[in-house]
PDB file of C-alpha atoms and ligand atoms in Angstrom:
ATOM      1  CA  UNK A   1      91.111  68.663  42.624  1.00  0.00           C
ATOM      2  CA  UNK A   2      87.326  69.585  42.900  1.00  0.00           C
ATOM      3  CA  UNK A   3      85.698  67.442  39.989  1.00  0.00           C
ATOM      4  CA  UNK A   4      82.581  68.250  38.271  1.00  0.00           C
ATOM      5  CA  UNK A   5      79.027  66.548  38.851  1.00  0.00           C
ATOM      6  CA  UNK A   6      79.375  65.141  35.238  1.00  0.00           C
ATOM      7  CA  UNK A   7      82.879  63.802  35.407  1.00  0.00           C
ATOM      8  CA  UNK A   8      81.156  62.032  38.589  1.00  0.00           C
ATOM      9  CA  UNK A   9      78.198  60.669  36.765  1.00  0.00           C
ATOM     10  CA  UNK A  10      80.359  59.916  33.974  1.00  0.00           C
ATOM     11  CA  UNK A  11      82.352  57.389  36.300  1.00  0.00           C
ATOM     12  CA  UNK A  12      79.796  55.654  37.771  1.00  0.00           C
ATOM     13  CA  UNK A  13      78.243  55.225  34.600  1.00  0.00           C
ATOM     14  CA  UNK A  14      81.446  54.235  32.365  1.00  0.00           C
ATOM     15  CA  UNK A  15      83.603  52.939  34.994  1.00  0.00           C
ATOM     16  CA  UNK A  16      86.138  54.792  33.483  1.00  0.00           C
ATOM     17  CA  UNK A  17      87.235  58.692  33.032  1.00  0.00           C
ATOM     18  CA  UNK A  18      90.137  59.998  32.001  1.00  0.00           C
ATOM     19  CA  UNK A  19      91.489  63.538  34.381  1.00  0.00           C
ATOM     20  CA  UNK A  20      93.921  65.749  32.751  1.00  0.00           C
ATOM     21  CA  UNK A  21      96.988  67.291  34.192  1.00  0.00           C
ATOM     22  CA  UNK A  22      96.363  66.580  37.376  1.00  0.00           C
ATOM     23  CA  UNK A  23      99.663  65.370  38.375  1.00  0.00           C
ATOM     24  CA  UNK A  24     102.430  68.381  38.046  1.00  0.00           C
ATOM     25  CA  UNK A  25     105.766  68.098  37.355  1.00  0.00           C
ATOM     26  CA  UNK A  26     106.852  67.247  40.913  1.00  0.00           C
ATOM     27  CA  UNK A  27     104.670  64.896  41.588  1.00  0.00           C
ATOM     28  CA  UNK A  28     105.366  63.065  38.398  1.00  0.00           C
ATOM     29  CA  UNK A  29     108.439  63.322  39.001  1.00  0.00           C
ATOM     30  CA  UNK A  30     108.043  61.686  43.019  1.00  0.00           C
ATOM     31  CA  UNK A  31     105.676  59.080  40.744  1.00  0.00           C
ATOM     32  CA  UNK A  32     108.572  58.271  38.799  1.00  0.00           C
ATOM     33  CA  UNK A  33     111.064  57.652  41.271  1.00  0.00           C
ATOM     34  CA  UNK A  34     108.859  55.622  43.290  1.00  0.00           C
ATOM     35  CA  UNK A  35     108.031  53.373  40.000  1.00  0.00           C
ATOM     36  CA  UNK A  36     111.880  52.971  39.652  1.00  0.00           C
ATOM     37  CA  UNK A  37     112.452  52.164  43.008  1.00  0.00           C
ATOM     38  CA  UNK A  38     110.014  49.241  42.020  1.00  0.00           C
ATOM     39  CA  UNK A  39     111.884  48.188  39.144  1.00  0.00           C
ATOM     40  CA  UNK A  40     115.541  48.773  41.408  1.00  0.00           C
ATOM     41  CA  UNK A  41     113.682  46.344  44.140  1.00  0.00           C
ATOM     42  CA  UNK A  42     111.758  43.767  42.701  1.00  0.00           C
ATOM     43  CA  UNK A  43     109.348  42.184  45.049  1.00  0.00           C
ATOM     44  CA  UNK A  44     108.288  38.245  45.942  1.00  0.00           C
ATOM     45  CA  UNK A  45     105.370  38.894  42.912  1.00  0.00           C
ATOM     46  CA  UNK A  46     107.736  40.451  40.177  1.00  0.00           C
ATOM     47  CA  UNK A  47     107.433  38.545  37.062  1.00  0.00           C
ATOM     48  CA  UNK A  48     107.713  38.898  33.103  1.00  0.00           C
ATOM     49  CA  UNK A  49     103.936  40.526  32.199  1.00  0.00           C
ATOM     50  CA  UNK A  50     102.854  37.461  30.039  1.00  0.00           C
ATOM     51  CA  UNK A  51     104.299  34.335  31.019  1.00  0.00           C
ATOM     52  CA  UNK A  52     107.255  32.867  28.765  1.00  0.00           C
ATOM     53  CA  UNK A  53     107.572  36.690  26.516  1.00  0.00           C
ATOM     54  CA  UNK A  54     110.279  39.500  26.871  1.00  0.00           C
ATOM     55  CA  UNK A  55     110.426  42.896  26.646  1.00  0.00           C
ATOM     56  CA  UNK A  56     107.829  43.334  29.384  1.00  0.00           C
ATOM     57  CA  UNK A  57     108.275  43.456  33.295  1.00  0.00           C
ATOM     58  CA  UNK A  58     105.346  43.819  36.632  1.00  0.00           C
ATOM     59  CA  UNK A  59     105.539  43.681  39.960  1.00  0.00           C
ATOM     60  CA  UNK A  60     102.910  44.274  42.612  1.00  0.00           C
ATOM     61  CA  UNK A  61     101.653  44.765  46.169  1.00  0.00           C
ATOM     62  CA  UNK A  62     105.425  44.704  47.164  1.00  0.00           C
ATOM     63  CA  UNK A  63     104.987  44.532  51.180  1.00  0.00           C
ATOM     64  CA  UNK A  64     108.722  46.576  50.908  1.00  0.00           C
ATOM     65  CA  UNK A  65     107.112  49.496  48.954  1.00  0.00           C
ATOM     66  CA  UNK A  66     104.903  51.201  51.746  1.00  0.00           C
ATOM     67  CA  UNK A  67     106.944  53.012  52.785  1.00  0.00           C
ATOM     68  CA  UNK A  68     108.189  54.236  49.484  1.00  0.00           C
ATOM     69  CA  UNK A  69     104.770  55.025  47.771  1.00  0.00           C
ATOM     70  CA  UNK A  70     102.904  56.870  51.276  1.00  0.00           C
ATOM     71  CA  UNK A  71     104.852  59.939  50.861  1.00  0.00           C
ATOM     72  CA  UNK A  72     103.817  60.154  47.304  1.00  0.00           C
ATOM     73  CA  UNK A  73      99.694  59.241  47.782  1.00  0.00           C
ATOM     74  CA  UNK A  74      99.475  61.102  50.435  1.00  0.00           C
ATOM     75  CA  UNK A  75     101.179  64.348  48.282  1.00  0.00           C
ATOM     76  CA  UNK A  76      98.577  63.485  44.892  1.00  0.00           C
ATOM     77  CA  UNK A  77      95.254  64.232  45.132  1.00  0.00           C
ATOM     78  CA  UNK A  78      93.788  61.100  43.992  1.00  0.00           C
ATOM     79  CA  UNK A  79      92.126  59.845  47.103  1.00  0.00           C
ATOM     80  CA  UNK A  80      90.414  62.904  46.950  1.00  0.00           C
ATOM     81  CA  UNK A  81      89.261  62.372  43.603  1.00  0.00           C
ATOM     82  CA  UNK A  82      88.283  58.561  44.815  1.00  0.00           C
ATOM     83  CA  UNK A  83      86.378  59.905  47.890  1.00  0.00           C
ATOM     84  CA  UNK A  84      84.397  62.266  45.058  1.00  0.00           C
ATOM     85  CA  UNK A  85      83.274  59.467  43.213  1.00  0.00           C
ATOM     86  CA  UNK A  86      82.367  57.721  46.558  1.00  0.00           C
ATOM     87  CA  UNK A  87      80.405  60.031  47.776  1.00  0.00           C
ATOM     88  CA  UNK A  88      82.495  60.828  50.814  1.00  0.00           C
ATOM     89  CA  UNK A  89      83.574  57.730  51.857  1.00  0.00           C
ATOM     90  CA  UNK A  90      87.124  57.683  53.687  1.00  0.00           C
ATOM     91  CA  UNK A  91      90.358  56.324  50.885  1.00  0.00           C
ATOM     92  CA  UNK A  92      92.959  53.562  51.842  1.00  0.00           C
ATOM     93  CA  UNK A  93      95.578  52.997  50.039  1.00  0.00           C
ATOM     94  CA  UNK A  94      95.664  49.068  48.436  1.00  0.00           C
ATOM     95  CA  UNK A  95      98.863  48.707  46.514  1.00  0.00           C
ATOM     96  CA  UNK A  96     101.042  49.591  43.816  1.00  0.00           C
ATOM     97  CA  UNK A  97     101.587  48.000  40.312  1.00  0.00           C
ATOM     98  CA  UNK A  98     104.437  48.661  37.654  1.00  0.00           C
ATOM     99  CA  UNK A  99     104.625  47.887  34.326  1.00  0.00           C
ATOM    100  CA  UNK A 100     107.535  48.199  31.905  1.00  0.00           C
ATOM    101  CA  UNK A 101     107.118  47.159  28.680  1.00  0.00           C
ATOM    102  CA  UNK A 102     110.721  47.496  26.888  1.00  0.00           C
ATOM    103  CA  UNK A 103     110.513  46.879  23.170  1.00  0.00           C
ATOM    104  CA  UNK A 104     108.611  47.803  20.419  1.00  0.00           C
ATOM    105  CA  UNK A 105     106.632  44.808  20.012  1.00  0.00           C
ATOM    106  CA  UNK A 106     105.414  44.034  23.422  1.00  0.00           C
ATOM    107  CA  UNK A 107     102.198  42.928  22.631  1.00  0.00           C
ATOM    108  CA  UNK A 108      98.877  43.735  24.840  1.00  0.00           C
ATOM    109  CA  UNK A 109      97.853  43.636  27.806  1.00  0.00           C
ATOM    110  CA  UNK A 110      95.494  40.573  28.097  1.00  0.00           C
ATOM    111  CA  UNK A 111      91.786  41.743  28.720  1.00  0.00           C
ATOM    112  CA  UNK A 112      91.038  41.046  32.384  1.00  0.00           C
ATOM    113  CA  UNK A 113      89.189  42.631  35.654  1.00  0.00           C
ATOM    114  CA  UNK A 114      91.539  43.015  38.701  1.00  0.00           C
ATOM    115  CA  UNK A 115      89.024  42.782  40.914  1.00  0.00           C
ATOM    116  CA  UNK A 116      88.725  39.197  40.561  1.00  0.00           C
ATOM    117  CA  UNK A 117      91.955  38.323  41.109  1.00  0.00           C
ATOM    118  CA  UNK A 118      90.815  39.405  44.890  1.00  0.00           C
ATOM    119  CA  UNK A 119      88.689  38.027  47.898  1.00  0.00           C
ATOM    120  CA  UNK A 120      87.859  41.324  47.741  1.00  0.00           C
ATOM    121  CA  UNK A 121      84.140  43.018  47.056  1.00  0.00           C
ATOM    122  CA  UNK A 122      82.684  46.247  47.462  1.00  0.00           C
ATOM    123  CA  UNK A 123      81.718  49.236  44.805  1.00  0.00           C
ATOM    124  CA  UNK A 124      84.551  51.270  46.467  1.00  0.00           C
ATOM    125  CA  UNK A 125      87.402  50.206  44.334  1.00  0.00           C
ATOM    126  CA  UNK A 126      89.341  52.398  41.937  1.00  0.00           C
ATOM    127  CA  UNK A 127      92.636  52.067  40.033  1.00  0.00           C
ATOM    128  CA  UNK A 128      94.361  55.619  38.699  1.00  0.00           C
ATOM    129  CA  UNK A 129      96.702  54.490  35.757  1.00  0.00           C
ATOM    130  CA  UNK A 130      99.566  56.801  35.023  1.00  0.00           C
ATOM    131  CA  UNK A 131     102.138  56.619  32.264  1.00  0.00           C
ATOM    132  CA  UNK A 132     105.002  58.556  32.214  1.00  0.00           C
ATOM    133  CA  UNK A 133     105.245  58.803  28.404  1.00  0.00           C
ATOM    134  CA  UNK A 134     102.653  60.206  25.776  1.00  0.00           C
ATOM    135  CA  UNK A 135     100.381  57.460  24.846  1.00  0.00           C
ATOM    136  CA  UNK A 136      98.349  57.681  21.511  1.00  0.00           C
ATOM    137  CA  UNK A 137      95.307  55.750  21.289  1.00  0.00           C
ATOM    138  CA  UNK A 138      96.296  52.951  19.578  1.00  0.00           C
ATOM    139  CA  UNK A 139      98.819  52.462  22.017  1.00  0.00           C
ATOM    140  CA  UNK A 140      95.986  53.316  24.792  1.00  0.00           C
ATOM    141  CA  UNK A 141      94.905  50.728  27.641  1.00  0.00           C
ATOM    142  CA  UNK A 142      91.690  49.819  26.749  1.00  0.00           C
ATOM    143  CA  UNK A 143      88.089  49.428  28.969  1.00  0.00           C
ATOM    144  CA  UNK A 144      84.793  48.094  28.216  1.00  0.00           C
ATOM    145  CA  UNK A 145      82.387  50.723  29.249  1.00  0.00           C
ATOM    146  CA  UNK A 146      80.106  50.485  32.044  1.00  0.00           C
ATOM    147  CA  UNK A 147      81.960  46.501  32.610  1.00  0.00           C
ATOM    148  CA  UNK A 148      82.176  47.293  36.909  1.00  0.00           C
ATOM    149  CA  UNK A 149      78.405  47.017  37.156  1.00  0.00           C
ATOM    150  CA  UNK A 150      78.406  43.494  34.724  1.00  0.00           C
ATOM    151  CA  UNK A 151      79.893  40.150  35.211  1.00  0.00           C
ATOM    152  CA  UNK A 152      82.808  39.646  37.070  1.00  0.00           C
ATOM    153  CA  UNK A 153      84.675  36.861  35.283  1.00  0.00           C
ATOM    154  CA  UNK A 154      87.309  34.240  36.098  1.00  0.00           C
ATOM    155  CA  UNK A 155      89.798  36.614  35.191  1.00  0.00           C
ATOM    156  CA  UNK A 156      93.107  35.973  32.724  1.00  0.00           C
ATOM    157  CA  UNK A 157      96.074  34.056  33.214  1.00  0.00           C
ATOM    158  CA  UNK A 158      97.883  35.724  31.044  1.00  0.00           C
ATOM    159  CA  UNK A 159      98.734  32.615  28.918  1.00  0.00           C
ATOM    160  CA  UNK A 160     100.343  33.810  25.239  1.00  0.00           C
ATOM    161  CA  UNK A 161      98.525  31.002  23.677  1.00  0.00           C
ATOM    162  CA  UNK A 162      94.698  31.840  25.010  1.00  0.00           C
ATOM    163  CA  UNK A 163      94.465  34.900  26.913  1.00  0.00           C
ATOM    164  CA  UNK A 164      90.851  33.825  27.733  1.00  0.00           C
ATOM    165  CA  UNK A 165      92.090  30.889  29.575  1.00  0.00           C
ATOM    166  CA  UNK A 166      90.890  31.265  33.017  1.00  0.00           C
ATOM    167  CA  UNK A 167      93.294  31.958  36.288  1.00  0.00           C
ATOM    168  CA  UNK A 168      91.622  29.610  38.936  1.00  0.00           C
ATOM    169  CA  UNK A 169      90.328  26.230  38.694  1.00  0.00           C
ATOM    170  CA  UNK A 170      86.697  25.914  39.794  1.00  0.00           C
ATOM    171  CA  UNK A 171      86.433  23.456  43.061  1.00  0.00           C
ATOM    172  CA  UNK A 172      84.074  20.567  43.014  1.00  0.00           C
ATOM    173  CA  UNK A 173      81.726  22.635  45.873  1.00  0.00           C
ATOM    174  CA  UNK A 174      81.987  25.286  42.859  1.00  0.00           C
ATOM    175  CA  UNK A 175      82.696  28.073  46.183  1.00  0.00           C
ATOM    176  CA  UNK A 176      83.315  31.410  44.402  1.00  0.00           C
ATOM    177  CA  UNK A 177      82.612  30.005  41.168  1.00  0.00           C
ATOM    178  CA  UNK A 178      83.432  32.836  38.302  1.00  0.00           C
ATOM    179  CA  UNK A 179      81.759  32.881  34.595  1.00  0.00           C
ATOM    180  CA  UNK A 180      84.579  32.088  32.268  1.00  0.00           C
ATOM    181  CA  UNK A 181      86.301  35.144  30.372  1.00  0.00           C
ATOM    182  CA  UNK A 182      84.724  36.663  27.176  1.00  0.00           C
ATOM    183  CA  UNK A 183      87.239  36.548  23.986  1.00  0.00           C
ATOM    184  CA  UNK A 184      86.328  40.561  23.594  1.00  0.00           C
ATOM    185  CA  UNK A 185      89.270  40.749  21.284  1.00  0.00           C
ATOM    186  CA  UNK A 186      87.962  38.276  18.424  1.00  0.00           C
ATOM    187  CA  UNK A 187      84.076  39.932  19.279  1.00  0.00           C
ATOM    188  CA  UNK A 188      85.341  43.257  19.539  1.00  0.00           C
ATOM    189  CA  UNK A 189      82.289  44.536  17.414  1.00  0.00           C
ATOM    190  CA  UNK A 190      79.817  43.073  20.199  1.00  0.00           C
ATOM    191  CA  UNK A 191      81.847  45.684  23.216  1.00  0.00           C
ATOM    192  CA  UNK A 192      81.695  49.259  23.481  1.00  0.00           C
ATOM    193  CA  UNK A 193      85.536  49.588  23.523  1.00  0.00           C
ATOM    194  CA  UNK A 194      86.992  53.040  24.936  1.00  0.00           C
ATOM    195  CA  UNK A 195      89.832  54.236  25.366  1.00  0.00           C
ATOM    196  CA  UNK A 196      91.905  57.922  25.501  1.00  0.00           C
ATOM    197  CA  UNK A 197      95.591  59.046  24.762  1.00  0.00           C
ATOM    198  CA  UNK A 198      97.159  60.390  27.407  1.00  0.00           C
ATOM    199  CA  UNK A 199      99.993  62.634  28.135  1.00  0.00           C
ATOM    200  CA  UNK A 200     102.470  62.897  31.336  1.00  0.00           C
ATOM    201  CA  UNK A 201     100.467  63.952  34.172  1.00  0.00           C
ATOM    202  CA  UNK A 202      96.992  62.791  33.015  1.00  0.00           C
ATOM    203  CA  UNK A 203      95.376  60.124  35.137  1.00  0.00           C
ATOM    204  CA  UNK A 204      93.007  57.350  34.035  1.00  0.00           C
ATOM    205  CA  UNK A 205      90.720  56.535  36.562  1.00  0.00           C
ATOM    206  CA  UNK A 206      89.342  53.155  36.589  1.00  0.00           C
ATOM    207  CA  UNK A 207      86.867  50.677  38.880  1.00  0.00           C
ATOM    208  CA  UNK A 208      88.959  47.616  39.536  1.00  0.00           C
ATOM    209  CA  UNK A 209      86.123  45.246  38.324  1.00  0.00           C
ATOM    210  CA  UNK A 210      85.998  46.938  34.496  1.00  0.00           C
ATOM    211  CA  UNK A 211      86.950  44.526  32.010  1.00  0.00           C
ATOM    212  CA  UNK A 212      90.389  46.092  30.758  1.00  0.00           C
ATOM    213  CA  UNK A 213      93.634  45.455  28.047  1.00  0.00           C
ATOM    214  CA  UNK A 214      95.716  46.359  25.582  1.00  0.00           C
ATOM    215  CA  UNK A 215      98.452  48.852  25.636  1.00  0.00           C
ATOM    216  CA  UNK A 216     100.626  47.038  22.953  1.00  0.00           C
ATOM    217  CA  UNK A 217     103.502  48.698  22.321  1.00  0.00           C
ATOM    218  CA  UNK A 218     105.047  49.773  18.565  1.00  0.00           C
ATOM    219  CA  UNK A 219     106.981  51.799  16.833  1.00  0.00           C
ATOM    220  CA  UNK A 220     105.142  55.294  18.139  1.00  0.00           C
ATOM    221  CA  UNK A 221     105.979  54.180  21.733  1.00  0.00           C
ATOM    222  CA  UNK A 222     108.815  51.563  21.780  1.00  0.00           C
ATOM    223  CA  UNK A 223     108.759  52.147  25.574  1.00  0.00           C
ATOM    224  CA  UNK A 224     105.560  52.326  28.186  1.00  0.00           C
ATOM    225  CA  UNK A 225     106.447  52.706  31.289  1.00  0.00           C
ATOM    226  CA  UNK A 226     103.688  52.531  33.912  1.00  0.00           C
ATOM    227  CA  UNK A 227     102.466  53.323  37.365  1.00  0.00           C
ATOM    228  CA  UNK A 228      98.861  51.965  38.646  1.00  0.00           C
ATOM    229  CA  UNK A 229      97.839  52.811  42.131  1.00  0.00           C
ATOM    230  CA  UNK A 230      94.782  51.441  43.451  1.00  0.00           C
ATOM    231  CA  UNK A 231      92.726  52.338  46.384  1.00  0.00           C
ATOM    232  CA  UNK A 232      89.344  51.307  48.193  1.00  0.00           C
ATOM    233  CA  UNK A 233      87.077  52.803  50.321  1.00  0.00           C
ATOM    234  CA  UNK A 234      84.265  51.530  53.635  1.00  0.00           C
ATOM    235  CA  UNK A 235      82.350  49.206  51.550  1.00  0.00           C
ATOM    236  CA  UNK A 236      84.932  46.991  50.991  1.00  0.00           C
ATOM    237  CA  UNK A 237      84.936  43.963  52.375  1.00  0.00           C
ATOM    238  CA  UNK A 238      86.591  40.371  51.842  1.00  0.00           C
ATOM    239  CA  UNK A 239      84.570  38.245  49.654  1.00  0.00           C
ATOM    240  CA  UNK A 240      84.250  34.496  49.249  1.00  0.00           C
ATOM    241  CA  UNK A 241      86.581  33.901  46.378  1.00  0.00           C
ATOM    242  CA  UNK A 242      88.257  30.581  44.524  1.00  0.00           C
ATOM    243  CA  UNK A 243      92.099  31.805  44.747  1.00  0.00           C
ATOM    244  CA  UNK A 244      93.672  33.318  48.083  1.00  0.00           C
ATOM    245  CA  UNK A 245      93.366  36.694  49.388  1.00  0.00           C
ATOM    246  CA  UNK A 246      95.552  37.662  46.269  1.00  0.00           C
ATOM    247  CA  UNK A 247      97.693  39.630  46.270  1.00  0.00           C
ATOM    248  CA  UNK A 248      97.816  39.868  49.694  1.00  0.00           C
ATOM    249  CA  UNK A 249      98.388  36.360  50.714  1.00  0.00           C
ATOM    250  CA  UNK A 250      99.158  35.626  54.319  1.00  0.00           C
ATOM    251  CA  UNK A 251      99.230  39.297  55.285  1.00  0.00           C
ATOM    252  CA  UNK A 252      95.579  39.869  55.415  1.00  0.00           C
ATOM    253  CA  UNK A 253      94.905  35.483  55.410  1.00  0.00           C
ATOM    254  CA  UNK A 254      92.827  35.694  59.272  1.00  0.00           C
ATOM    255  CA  UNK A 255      90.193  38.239  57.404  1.00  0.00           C
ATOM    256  CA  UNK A 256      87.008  36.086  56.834  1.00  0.00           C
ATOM    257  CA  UNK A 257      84.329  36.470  53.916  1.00  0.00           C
ATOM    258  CA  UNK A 258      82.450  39.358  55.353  1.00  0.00           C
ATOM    259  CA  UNK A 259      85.105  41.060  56.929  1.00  0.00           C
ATOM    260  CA  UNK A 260      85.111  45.216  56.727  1.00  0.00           C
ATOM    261  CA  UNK A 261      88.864  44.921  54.425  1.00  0.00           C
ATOM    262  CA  UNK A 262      90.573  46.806  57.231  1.00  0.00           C
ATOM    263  CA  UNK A 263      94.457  46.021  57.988  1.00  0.00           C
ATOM    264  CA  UNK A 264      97.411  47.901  59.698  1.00  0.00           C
ATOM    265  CA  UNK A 265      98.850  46.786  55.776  1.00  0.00           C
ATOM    266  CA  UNK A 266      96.276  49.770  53.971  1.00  0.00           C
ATOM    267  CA  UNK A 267      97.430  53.297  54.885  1.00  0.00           C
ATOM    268  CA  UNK A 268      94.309  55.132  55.424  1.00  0.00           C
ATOM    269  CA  UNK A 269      95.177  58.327  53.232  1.00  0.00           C
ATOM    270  CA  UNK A 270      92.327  60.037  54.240  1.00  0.00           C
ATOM    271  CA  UNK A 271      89.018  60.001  56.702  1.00  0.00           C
ATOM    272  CA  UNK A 272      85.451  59.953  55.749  1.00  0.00           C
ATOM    273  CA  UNK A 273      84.460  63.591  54.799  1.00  0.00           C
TER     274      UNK A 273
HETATM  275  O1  LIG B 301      99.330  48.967  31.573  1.00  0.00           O
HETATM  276  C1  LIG B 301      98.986  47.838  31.276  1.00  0.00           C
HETATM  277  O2  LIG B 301      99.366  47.269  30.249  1.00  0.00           O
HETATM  278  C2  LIG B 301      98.038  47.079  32.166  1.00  0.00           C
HETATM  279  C3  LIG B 301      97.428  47.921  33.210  1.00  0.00           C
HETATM  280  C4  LIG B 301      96.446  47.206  34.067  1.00  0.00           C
HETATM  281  O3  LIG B 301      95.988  46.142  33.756  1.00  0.00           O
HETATM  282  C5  LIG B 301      96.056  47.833  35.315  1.00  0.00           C
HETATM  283  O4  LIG B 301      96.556  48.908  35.650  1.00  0.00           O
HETATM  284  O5  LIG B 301      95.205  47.236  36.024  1.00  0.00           O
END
């Protein structure tokens, strides 16, 4: 999928860009079955979205699912559209996430930036966020625009009570210390919020480090079920950071700050062009 020099500019600026139909009906179809094996084979990281409420299922970087989600990156062209917005650079694959949220009146997504759940920097970081039902925009996820070139924040715990409430504990040498999370949602007024209602086989394309959330569910869509693949690309590299080499954990544990992200874990989907 050749993109256009303003769809380019437009992520680089924004962050964020929504591509439509670029996914046919087989490979949403290969999407889907790969996001139920997920749900079929949950993983040492599945868990309930938002800690202690139903209706709402994830699970990530499960080491089991390589082999189940290669086939299906290497068949969709979205390291190509990565490598566009790179500028050439070569596309690994970094992991699957699922989401299910099961009920009308799973609430949203708390705001947060993936990337700094990582040890993981670089400007080479993208996320392509698929749903495999219609989403209006109020059910949309939402981004802050232009976020990935801001702050990167100690990112959400997910708590129900205070979504703001930060996921690491700062260290008395204050090593990787993070700024503490924005409450966008009671400032919303102060963000410029977008966001864009999708249908099956439209792709959001997102950098990892834009501040992101919502996605409640309601009435409209009593059911969102989700697929987010993530990839990076050279400039990667691990990054001094106050949690573990999340979500990675001992897999990639003997890479130091500094160190190119390169592991026989990332399928390379595709080399430098
Ligand atoms: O779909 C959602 O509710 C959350 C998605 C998300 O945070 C992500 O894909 O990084």
């Amino acid at each position: 999928m050749q993109l256009d020099e303003d769809t380019i500019d437009q992520f680089r600026h924004d962050g964020v860009v929504v591509l439509r139909d670029v996914l046919d009906t087989g490979r949403m179809q290969a999407a889907f079955e790969a996001w139920q094996w997920s749900l079929d084979h949950p993983g040492p990281l599945a868990s309930g979205l938002i800690p202690g409420s139903d209706g709402a299922f994830q699970d990530l970087c499960n080491p089991e699912a390589a082999t189940v989600y290669e086939p299906c990156v290497r068949n969709m062209p979205l390291a190509w559209i990565a490598q566009q917005f790179w500028g050439g650079s070569a596309v690994w694959f970094l992991y699957e996430q699922v989401f299910h949220k099961q009920s009308a009146d799973v609430g949203r997504t708390p705001w947060h930036q993936d990337t700094s759940y990582w040890s993981i920097r670089g400007s080479n970081l993208i996320g392509f966020w698929v749903s495999f039902e219609a989403i209006p925009k109020q059910a949309a996820l939402e981004f802050v625009r232009g976020s990935h070139r801001g702050l990167l924040f100690n990112t959400s715990r997910f708590d129900p009570k205070d979504p703001t409430l930060p996921i690491f504990e700062v260290g008395a040498d204050h090593t990787g210390y993070l700024p503490p999370l924005p409450d966008i949602d009671a400032n919303r007024e102060q963000y410029d919020i977008v966001s864009f209602a999708t249908e099956p086989g439209d792709v959001i394309a997102f950098h990892t480090s834009m501040l992101h959330g919502g996605g409640a569910t309601d009435g409209v869509t009593p059911e969102r079920r989700t697929l987010t693949l993530r990839f990076f690309g050279e400039d990667c590299c691990m990054a001094h950071s106050p949690g573990p080499p999340a979500p990675f954990g001992k897999d990639i544990g003997h890479l130091k700050p500094g160190d190119p992200l390169r592991h026989d874990r990332f399928v390379k989907v595709l080399d430098s062009a």
